[in-house]
PDB file of C-alpha atoms in Angstrom:
ATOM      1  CA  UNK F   6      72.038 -25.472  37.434  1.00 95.00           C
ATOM      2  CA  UNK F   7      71.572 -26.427  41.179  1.00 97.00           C
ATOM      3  CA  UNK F   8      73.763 -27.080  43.850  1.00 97.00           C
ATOM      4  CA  UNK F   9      73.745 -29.474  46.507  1.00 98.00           C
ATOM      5  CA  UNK F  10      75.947 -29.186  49.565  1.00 96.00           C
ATOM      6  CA  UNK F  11      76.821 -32.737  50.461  1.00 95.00           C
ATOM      7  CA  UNK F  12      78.558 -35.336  52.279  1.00 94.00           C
ATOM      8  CA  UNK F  13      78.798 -38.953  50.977  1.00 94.00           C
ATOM      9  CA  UNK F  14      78.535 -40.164  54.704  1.00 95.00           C
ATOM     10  CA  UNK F  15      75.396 -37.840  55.699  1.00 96.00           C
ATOM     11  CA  UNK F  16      71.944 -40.455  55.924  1.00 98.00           C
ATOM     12  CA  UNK F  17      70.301 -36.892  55.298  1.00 98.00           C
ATOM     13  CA  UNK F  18      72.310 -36.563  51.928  1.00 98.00           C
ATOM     14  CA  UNK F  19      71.751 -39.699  50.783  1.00 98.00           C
ATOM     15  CA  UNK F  20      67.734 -38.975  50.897  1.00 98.00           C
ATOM     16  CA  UNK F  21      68.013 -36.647  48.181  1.00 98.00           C
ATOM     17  CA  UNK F  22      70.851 -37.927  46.023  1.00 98.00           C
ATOM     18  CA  UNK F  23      68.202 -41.214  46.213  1.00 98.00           C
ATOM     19  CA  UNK F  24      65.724 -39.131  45.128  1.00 98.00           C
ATOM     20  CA  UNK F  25      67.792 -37.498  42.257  1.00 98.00           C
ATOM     21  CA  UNK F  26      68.584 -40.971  40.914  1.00 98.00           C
ATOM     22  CA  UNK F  27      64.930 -42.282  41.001  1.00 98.00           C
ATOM     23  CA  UNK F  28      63.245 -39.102  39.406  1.00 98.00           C
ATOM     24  CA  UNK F  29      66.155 -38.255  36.635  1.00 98.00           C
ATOM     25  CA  UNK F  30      67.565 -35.217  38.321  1.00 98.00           C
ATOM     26  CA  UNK F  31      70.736 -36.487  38.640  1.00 98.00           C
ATOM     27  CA  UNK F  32      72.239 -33.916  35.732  1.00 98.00           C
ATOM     28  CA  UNK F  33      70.584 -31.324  36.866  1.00 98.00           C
ATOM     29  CA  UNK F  34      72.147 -31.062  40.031  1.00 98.00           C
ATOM     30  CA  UNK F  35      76.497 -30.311  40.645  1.00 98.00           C
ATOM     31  CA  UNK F  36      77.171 -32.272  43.890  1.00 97.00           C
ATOM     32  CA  UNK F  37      79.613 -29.653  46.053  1.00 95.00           C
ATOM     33  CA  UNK F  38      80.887 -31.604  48.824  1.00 92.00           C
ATOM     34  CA  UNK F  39      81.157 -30.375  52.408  1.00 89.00           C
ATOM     35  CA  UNK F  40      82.273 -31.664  55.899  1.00 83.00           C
ATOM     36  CA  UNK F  41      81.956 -30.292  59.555  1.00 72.00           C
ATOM     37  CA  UNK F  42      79.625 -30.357  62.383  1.00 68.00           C
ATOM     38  CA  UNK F  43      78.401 -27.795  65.295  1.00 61.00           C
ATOM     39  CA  UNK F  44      81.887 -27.105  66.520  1.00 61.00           C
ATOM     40  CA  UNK F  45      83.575 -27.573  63.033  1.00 67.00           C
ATOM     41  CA  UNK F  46      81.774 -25.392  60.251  1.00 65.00           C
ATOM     42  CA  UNK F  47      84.592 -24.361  57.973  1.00 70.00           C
ATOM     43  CA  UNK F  48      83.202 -25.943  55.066  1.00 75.00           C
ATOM     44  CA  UNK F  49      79.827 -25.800  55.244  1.00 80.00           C
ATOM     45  CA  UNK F  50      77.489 -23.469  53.540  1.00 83.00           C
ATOM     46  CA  UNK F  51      76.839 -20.931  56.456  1.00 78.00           C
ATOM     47  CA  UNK F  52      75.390 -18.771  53.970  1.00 83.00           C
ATOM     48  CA  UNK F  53      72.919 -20.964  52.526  1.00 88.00           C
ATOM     49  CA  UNK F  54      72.213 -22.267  55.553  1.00 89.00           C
ATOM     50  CA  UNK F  55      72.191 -20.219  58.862  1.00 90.00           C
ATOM     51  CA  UNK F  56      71.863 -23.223  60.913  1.00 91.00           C
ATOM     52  CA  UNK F  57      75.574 -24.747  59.291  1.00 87.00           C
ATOM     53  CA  UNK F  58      73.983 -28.096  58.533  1.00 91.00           C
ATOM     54  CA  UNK F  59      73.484 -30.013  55.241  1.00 95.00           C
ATOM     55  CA  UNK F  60      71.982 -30.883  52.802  1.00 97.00           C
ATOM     56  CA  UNK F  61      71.735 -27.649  51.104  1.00 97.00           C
ATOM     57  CA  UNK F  62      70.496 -27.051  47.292  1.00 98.00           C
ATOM     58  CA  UNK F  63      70.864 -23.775  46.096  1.00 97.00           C
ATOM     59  CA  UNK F  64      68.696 -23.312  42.650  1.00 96.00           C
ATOM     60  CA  UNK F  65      68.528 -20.512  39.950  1.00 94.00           C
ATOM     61  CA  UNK F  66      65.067 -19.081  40.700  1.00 92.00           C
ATOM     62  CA  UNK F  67      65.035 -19.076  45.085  1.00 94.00           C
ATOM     63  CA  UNK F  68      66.507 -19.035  47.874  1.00 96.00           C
ATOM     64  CA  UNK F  69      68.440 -22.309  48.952  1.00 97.00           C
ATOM     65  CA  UNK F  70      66.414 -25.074  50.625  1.00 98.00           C
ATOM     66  CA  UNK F  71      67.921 -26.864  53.303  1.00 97.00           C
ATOM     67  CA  UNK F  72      66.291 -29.917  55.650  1.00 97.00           C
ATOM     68  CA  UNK F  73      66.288 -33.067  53.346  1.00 98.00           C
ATOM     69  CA  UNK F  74      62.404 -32.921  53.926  1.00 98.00           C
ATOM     70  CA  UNK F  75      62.184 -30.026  52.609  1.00 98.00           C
ATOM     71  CA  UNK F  76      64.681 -30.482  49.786  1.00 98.00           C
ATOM     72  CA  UNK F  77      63.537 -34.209  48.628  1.00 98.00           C
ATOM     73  CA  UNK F  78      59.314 -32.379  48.782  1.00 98.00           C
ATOM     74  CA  UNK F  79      60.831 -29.737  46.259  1.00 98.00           C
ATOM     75  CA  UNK F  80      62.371 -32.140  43.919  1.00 98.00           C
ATOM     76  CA  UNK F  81      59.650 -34.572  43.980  1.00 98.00           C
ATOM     77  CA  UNK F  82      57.542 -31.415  42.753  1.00 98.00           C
ATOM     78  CA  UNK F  83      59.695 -30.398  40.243  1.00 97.00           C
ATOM     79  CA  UNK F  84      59.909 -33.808  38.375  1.00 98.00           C
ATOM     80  CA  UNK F  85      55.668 -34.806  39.456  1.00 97.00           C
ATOM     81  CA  UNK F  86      57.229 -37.884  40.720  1.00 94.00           C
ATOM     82  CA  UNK F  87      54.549 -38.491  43.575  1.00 97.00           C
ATOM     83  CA  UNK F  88      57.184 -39.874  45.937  1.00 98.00           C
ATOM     84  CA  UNK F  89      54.298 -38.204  48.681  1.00 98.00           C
ATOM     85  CA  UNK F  90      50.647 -39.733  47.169  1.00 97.00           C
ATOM     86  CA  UNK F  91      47.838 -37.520  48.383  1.00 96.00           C
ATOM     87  CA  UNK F  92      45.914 -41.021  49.409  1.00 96.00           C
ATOM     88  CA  UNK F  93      48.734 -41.996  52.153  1.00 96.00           C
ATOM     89  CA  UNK F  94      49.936 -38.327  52.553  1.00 97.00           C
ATOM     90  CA  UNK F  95      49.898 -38.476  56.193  1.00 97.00           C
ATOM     91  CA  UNK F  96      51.051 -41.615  56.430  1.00 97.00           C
ATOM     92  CA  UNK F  97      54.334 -41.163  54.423  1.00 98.00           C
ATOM     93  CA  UNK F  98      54.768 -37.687  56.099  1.00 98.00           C
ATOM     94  CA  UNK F  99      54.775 -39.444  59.551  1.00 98.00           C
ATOM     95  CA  UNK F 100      57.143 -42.319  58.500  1.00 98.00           C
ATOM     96  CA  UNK F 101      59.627 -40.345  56.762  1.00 98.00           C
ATOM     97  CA  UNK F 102      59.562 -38.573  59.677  1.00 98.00           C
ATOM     98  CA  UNK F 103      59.926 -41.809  62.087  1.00 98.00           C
ATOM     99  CA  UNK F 104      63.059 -42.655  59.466  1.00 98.00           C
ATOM    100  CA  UNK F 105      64.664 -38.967  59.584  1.00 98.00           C
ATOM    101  CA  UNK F 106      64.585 -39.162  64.027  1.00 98.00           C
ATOM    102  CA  UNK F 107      66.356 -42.345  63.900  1.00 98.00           C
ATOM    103  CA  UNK F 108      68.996 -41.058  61.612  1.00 98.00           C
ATOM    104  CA  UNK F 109      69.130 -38.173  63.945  1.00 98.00           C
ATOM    105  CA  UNK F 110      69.592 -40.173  67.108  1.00 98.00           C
ATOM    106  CA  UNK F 111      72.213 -42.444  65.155  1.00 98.00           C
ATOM    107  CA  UNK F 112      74.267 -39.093  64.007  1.00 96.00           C
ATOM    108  CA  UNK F 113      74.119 -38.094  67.525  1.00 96.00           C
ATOM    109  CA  UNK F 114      75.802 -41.178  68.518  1.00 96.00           C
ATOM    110  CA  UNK F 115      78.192 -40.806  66.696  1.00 95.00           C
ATOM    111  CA  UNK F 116      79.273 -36.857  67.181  1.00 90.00           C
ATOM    112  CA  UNK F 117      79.109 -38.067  71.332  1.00 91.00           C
ATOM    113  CA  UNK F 118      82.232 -40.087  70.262  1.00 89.00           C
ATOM    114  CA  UNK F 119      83.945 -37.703  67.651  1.00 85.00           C
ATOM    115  CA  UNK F 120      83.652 -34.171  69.546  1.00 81.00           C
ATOM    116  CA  UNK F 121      83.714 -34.570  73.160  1.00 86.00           C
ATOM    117  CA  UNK F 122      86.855 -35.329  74.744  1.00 85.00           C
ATOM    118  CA  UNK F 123      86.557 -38.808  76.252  1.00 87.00           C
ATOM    119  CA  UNK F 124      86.030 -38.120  79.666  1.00 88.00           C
ATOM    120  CA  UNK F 125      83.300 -35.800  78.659  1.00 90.00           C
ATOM    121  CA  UNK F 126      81.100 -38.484  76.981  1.00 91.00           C
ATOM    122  CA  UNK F 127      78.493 -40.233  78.164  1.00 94.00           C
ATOM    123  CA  UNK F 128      77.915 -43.961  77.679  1.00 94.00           C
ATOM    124  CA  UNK F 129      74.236 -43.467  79.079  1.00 96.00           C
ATOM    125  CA  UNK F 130      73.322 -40.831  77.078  1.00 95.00           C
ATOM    126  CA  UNK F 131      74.399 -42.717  73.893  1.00 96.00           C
ATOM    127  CA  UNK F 132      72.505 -45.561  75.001  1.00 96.00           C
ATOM    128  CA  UNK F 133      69.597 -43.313  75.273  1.00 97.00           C
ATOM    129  CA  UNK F 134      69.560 -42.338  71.535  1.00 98.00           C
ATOM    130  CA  UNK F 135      69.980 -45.983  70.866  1.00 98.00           C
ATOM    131  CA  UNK F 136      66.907 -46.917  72.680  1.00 98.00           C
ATOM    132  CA  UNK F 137      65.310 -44.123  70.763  1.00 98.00           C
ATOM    133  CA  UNK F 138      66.197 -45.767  67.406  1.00 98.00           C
ATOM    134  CA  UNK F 139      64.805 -49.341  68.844  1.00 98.00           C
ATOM    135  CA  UNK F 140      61.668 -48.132  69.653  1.00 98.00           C
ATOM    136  CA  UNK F 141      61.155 -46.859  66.436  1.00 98.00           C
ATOM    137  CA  UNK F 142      62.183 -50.097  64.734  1.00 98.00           C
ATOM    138  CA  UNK F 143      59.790 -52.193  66.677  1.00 98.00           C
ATOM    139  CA  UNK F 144      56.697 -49.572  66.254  1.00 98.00           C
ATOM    140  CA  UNK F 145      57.737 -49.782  62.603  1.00 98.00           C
ATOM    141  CA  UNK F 146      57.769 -54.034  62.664  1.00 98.00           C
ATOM    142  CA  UNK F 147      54.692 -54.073  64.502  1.00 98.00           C
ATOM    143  CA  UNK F 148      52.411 -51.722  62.840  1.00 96.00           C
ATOM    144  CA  UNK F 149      54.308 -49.564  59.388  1.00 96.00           C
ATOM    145  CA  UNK F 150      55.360 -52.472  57.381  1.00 97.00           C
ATOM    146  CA  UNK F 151      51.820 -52.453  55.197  1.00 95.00           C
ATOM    147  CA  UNK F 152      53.391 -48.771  54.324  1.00 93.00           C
ATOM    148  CA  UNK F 153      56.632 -49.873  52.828  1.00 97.00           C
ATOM    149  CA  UNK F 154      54.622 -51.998  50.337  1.00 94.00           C
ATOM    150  CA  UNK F 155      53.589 -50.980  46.897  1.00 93.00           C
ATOM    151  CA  UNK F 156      55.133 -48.353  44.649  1.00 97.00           C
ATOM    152  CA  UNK F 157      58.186 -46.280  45.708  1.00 98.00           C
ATOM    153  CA  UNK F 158      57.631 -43.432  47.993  1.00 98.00           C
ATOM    154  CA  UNK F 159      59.781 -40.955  50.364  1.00 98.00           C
ATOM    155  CA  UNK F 160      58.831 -43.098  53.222  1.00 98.00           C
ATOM    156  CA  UNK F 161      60.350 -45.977  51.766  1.00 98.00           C
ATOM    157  CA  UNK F 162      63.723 -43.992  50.624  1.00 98.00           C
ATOM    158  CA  UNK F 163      63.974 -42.115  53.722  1.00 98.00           C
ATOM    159  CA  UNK F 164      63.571 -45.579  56.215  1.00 98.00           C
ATOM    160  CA  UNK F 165      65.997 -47.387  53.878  1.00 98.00           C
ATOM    161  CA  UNK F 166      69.118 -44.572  53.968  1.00 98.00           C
ATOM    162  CA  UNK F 167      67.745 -44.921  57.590  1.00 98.00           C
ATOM    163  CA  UNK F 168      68.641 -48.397  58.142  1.00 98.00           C
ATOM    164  CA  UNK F 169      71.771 -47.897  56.023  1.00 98.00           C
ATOM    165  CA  UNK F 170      73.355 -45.391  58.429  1.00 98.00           C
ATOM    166  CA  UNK F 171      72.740 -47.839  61.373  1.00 98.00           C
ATOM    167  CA  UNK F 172      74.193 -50.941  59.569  1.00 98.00           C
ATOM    168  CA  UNK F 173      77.737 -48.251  58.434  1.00 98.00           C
ATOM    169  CA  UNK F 174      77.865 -46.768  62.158  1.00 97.00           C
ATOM    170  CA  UNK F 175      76.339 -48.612  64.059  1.00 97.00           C
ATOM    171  CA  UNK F 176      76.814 -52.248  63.119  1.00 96.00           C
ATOM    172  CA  UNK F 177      77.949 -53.887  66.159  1.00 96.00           C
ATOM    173  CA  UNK F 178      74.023 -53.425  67.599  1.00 96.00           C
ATOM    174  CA  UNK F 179      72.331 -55.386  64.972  1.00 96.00           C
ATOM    175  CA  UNK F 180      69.334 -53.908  64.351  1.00 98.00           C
ATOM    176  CA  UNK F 181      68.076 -56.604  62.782  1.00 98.00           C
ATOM    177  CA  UNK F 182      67.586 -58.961  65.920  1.00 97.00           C
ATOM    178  CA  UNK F 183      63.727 -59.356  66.369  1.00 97.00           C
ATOM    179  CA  UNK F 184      62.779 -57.500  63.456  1.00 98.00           C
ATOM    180  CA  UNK F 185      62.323 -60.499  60.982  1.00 98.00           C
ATOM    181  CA  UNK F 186      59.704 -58.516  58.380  1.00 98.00           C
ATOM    182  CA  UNK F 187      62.160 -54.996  58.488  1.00 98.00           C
ATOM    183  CA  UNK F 188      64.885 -57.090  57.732  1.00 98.00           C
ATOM    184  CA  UNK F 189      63.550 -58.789  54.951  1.00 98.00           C
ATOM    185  CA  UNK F 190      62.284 -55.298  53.165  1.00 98.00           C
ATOM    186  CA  UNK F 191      65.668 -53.465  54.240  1.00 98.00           C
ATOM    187  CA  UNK F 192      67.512 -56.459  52.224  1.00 98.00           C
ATOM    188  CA  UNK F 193      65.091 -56.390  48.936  1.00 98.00           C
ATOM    189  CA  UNK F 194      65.038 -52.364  49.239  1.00 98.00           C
ATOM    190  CA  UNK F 195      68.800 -51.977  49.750  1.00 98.00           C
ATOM    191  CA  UNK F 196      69.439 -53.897  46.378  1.00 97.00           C
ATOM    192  CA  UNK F 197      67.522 -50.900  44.093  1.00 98.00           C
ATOM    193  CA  UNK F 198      70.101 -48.949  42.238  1.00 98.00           C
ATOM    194  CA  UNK F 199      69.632 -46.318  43.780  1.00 98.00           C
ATOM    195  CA  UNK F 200      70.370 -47.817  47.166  1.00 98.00           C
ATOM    196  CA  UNK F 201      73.425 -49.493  45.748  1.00 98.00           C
ATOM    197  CA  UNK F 202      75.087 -46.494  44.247  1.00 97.00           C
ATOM    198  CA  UNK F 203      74.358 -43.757  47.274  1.00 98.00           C
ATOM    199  CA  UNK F 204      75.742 -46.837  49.688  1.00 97.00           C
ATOM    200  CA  UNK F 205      78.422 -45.002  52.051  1.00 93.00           C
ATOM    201  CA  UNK F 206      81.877 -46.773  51.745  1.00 85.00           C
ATOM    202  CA  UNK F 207      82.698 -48.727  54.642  1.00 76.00           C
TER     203      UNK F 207
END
């Protein structure tokens, strides 16, 4: 049986426990869970993962995989889901990747605030990562949303636990201002199964 190294609260994690649900992997894989961060790795998988981050899934016949890209293009494999079709390859590729920066900023954010001492943070620099993660939205509003149309693919998964992690961290910015067509998808999206049972608890 696999083993995935996760965290209920990781947007990263929720990507491939997603992807379990919507390709019937679910009871193939034993969730192990895991907490920590760069200056905190006591229970993460160090050995799966050199780097001390998660997710991790550790199968029977390989190595362990680790990056949710990486992880979420293995199962999709494994069950011939075609979460990545070879007609919009590039296209889903670049998006998921679009979704996976803004969780990245967003995470940042919020490790500013947990593991620097307060007088150490910096207000600018958090605001920084935040203008990151608006840019992103608009480019998405103004020119992805044909993408997140039609049948379900990583793009779609990854941009939704995307938009997920901003509205459980980060809900105080409102995302949503301005972005009228995002909004609208995030709110049909967010209501798959899925979405609803991987939802972080508030």
């Amino acid at each position: 049986m696999m083993r995935l190294h996760d965290n209920a609260a990781s947007p990263f994690c929720r990507k491939v426990r997603v992807v379990l649900i919507e390709t019937g992997q679910v009871d193939a894989v034993e969730i192990v869970p895991a907490v920590g961060h760069a200056l905190e790795t006591g229970q993460m998988p160090l050995a799966e993962n050199p780097l001390g981050k998660i997710p991790v899934l550790t199968r029977p016949e390989g190595p362990a995989l680790y990056d949710s890209r990486v992880i979420c293009r293995y199962l999709d494999a494994r069950a011939g889901a075609r979460l990545y079709p070879e007609s919009r390859l590039w296209e889903v590729l670049t998006l998921e990747a679009t979704a996976d920066g803004i969780m990245d900023a967003a995470v940042l954010m919020v490790y500013e605030a947990r593991c620097r001492p307060e007088g150490e943070r910096s207000p600018a620099w958090v605001d920084a990562q935040w203008d990151k993660i608006a840019r992103a939205l608009d480019a998405i509003e103004a020119r992805w949303m044909t993408q997140l149309a039609g049948p379900l693919t990583m793009a779609q998964i990854a941009l939704g636990c995307a938009l997920g992690y901003l509205d459980f961290r980060h809900g105080t910015r409102d995302w949503r201002q301005g972005r009228a067509s995002l909004s609208d998808w995030e709110a049909g999206f967010s209501s798959r199964p899925a979405m609803a049972q991987t939802a972080p608890a508030p």
